[in-house]
CSV table of C-alpha atoms in Angstrom, one decimal:
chain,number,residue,atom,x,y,z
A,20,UNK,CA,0.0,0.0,0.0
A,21,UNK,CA,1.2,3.1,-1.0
A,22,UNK,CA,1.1,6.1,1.7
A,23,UNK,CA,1.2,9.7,1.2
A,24,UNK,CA,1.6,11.7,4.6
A,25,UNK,CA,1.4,15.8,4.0
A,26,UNK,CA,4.9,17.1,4.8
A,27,UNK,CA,5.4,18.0,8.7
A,28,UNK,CA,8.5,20.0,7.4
A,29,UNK,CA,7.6,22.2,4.9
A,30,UNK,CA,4.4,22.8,7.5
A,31,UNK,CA,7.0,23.7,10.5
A,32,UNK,CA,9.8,25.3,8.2
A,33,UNK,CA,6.9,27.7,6.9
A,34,UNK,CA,7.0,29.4,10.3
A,35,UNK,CA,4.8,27.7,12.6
A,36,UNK,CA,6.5,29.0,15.3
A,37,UNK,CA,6.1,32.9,14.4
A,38,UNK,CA,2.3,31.4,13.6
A,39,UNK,CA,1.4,30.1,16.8
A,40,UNK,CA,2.9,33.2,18.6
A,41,UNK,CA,1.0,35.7,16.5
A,42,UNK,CA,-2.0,33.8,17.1
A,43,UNK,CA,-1.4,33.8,20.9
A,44,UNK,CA,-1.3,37.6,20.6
A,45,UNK,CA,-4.0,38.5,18.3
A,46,UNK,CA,-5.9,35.7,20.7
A,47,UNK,CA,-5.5,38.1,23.4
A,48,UNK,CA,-6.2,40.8,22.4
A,49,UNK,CA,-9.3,39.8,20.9
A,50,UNK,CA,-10.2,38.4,24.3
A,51,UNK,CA,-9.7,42.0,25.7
A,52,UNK,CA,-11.4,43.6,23.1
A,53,UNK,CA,-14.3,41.0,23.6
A,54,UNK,CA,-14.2,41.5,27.3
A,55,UNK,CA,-14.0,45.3,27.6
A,56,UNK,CA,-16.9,46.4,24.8
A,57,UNK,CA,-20.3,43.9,24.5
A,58,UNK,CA,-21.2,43.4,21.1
A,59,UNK,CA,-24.8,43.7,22.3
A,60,UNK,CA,-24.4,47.4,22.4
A,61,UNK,CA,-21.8,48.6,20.3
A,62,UNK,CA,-21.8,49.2,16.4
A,63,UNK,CA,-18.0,47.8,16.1
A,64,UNK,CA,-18.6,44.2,15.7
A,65,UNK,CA,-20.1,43.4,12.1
A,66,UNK,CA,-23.3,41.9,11.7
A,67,UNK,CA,-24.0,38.3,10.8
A,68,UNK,CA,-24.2,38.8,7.0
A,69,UNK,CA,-26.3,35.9,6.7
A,70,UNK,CA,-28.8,37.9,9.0
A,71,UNK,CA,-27.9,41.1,7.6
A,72,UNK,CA,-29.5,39.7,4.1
A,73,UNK,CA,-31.9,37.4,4.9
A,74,UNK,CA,-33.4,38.4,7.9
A,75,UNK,CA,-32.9,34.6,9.9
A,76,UNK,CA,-30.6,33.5,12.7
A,77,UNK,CA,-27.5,31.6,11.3
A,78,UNK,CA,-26.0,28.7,13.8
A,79,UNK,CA,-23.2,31.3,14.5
A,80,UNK,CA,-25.7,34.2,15.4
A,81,UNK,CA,-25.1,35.2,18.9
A,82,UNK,CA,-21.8,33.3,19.4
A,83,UNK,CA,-19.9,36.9,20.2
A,84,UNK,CA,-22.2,38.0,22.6
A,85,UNK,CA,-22.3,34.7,24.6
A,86,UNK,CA,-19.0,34.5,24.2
A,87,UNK,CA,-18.9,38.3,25.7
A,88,UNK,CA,-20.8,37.2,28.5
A,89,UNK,CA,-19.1,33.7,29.6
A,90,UNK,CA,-15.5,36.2,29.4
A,91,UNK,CA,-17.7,37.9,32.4
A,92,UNK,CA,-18.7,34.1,34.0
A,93,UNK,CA,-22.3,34.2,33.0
A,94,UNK,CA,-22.8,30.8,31.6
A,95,UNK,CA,-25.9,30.7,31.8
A,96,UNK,CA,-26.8,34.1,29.4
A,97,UNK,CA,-24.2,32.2,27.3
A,98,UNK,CA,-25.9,29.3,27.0
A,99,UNK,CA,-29.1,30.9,26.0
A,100,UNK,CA,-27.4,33.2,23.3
A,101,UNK,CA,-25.9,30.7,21.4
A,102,UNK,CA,-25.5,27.1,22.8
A,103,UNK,CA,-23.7,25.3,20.1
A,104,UNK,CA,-20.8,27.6,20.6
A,105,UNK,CA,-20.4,27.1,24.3
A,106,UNK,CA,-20.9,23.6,23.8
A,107,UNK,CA,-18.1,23.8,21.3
A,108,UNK,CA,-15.8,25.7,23.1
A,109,UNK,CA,-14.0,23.0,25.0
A,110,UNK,CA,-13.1,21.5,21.7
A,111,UNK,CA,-11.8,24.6,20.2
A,112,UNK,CA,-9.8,25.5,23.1
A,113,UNK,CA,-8.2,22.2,23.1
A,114,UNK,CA,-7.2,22.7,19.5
A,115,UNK,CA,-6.2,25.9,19.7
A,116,UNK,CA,-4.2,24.9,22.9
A,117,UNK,CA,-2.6,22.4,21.0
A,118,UNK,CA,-1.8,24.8,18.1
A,119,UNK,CA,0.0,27.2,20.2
A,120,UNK,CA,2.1,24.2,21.7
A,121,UNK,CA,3.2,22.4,18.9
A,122,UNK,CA,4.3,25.8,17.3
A,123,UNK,CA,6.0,27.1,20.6
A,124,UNK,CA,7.4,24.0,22.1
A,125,UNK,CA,7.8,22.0,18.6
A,126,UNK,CA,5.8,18.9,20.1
A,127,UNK,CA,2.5,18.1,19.1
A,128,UNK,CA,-0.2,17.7,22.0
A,129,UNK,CA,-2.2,14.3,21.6
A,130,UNK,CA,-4.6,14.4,18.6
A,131,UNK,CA,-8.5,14.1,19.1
A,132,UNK,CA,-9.5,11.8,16.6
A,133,UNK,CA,-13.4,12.3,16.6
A,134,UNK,CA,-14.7,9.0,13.8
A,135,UNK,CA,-16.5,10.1,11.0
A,136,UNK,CA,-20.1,9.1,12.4
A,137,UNK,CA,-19.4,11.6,14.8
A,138,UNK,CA,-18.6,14.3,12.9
A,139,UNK,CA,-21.8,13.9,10.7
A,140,UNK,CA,-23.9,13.7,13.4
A,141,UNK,CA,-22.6,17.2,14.8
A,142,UNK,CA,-23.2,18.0,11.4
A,143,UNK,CA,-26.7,17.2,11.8
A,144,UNK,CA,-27.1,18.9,14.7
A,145,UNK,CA,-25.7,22.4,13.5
A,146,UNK,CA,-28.8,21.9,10.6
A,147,UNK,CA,-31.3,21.2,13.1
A,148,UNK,CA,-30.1,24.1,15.2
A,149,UNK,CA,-29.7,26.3,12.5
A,150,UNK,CA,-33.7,25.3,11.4
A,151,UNK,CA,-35.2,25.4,15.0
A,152,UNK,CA,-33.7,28.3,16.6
A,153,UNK,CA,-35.7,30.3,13.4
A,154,UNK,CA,-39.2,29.0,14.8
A,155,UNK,CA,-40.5,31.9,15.9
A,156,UNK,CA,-42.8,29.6,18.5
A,157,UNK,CA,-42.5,28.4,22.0
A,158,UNK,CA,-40.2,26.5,23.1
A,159,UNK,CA,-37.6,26.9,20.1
A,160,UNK,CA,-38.0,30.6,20.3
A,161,UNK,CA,-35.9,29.8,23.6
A,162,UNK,CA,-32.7,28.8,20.6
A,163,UNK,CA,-32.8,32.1,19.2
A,164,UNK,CA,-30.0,34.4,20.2
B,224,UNK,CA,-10.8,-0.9,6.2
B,225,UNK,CA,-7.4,-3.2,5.3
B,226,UNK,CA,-4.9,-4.2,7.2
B,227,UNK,CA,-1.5,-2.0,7.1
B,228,UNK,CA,0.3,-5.3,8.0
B,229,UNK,CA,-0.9,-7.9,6.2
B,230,UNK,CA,-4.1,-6.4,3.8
B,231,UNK,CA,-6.8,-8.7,4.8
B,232,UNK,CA,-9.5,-6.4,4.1
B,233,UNK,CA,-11.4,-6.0,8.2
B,234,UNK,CA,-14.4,-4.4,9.5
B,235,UNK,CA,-14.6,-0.5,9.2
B,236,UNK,CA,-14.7,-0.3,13.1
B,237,UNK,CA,-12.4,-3.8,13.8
B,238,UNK,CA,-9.9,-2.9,17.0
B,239,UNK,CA,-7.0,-5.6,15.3
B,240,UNK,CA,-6.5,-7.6,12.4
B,241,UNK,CA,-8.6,-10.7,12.1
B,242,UNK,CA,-6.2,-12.6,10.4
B,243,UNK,CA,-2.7,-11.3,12.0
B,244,UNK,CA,-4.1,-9.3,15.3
B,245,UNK,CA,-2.3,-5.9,14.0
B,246,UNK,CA,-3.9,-3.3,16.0
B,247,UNK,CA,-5.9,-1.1,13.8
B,248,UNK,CA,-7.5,1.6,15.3
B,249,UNK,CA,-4.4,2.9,16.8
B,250,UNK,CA,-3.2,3.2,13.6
B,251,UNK,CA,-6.0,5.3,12.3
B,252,UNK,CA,-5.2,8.0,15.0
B,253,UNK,CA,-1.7,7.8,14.2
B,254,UNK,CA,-2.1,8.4,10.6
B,255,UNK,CA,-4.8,11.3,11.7
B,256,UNK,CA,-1.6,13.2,12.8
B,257,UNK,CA,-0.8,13.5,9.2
B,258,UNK,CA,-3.8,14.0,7.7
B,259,UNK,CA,-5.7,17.0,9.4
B,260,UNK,CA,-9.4,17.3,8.7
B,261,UNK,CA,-9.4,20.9,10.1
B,262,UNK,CA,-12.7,20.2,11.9
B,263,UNK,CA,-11.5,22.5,14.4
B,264,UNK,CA,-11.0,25.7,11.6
B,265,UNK,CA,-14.5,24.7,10.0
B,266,UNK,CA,-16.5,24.7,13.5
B,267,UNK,CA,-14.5,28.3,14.0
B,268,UNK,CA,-15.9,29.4,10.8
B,269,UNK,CA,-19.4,28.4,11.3
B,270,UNK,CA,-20.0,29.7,14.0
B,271,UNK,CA,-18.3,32.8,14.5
B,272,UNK,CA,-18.1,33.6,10.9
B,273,UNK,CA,-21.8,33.7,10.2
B,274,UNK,CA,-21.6,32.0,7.0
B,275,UNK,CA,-23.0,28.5,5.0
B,276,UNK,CA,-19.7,27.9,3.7
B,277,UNK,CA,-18.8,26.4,6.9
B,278,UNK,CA,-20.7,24.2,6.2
B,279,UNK,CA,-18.8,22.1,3.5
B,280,UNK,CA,-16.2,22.3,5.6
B,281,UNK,CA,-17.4,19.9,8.5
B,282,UNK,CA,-18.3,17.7,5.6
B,283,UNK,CA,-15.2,17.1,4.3
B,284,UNK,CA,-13.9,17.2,7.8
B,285,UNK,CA,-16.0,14.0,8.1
B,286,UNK,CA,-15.3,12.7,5.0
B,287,UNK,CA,-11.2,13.2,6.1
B,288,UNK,CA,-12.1,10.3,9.3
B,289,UNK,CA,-13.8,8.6,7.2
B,290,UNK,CA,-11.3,7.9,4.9
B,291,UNK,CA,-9.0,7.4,7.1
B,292,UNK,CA,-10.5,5.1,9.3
B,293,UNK,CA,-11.2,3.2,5.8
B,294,UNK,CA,-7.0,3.4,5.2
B,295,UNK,CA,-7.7,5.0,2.2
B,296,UNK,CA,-4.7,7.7,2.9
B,297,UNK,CA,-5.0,9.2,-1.0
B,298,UNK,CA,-8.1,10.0,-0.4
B,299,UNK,CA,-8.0,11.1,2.9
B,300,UNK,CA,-5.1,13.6,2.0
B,301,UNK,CA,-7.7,15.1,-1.2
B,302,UNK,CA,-10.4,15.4,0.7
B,303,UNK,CA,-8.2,17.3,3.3
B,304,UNK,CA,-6.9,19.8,1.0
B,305,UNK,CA,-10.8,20.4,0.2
B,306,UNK,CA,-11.9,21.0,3.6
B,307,UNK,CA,-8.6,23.6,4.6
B,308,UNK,CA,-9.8,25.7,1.6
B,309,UNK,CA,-13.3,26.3,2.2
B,310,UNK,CA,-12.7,27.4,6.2
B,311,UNK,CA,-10.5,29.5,4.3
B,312,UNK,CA,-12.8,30.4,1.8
B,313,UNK,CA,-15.9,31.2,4.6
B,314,UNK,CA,-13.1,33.2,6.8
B,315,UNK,CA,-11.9,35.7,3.7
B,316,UNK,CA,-15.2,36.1,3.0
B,317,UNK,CA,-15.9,36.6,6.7
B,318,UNK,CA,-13.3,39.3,6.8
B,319,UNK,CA,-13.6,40.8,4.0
B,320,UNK,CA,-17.9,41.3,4.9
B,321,UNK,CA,-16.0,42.9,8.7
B,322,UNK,CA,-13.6,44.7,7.0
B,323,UNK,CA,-16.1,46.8,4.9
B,324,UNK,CA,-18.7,47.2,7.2
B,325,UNK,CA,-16.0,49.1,9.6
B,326,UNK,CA,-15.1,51.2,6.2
B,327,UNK,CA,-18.8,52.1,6.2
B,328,UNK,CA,-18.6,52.8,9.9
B,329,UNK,CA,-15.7,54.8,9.5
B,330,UNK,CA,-16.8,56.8,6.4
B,331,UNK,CA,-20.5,57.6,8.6
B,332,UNK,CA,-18.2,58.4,11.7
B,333,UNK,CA,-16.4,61.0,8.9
B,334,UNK,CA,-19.1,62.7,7.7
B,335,UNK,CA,-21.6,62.7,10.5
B,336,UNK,CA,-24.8,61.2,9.6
């Protein structure tokens, strides 16, 4: 069997290092930014173009302003604003965690492999999310942001 | 999937080798190391990008551990390449749809509506 593996090297010689550092920056600075001004009244956070044209809640609408509000420890208003993203979060983090190591300390963190059955049914979820939080009726008005 | 050992064709979810007792699924998250599916970068873009083409991006993300998990590592390694491009597709499009709504917000702020 043959096997084709996409380069490590030409991936780390292309500056993952300088990468993972000026994502930990920007990172943190977006976390200030996030922290210090809520997207729930201010004009400098674009809207969801998705809403912006069609009028309808995307799966990612409200996912700043949760994420504004878990930065000040209220899960709960979180939660309500956009539960798939909290619910995503701890994946992400990992990921991103594991990004920022590999590039700084040039070792890779253990992978997550999630099987494919997974992954589709995630998929699946994000649809019906995306579907249900638009009912305007009680109780999947309660998914809208 | 088949067998990197010996190539008796197994199960898709078969923990060793019927035939030789190679551990296979431990294989399959070795060879995940190689091939990213970039699940991560197409959840980002979903959901704080705002856009569908996140979309096709968890689906080849799936497709990716699927292939794998098959052995099939050519295909695996296409399909890869598809899913990397559209998170970046959704997050230029993303930032460019940011990047000229503050333009607009900036010109207002200019000239004072």
């Amino acid at each position: 069997m043959s096997e084709i593996y996409i380069s490590r090297t030409d991936y780390e010689e292309s500056g993952q290092r300088i990468k993972s550092i000026a994502f930990f920056v920007l990172g943190i600075g977006a976390v200030v930014f996030l922290f210090a001004l809520n997207p729930e009244n201010s004009n400098l956070y674009p809207p969801c173009p998705f809403h912006a044209v069609t009028g309808l809640y995307c799966p990612g609408c409200g996912s700043l302003r949760a994420l504004h509000q878990l930065l000040h420890g209220h899960l709960t208003t979180a939660f309500g604003l956009n539960p798939l993203m909290v619910l995503s979060l701890p994946f992400l983090g990992y990921n991103l965690l594991s990004f920022i190591v590999s590039g700084i300390k040039g070792r890779q963190l253990p992978i997550v492999f999630v099987p494919a059955k997974g992954i589709w049914s995630f998929l699946a979820a994000v649809l019906l999310f995306w579907v249900l939080r638009n009912i305007a009726v009680y109780p999947f008005s309660l998914l809208a942001p | 999937m088949f067998c990197t050992k010996c190539g008796t064709q197994n199960d898709d979810n078969a923990f060793k080798c019927i035939k030789c007792g190679n551990v296979l699924q431990q294989v399959a998250a070795q060879k995940a190391v190689e091939v990213p599916n970039y699940l991560a970068q197409a959840i980002l873009v979903t959901i704080f990008c705002c856009l569908p083409f996140g979309i096709p991006a968890i689906v080849f993300a799936a497709q990716v551990n699927g292939k794998i998990a098959a052995g099939d590592y050519n295909g695996a390694v296409e399909t890869s390449k598809k899913a990397k491009m559209w998170s970046w597709v959704s997050f230029w499009v993303g930032l460019g749809f940011g990047l000229i709504y503050i333009f607009f917000i900036a010109l207002g702020a200019m000239f004072g509506r």
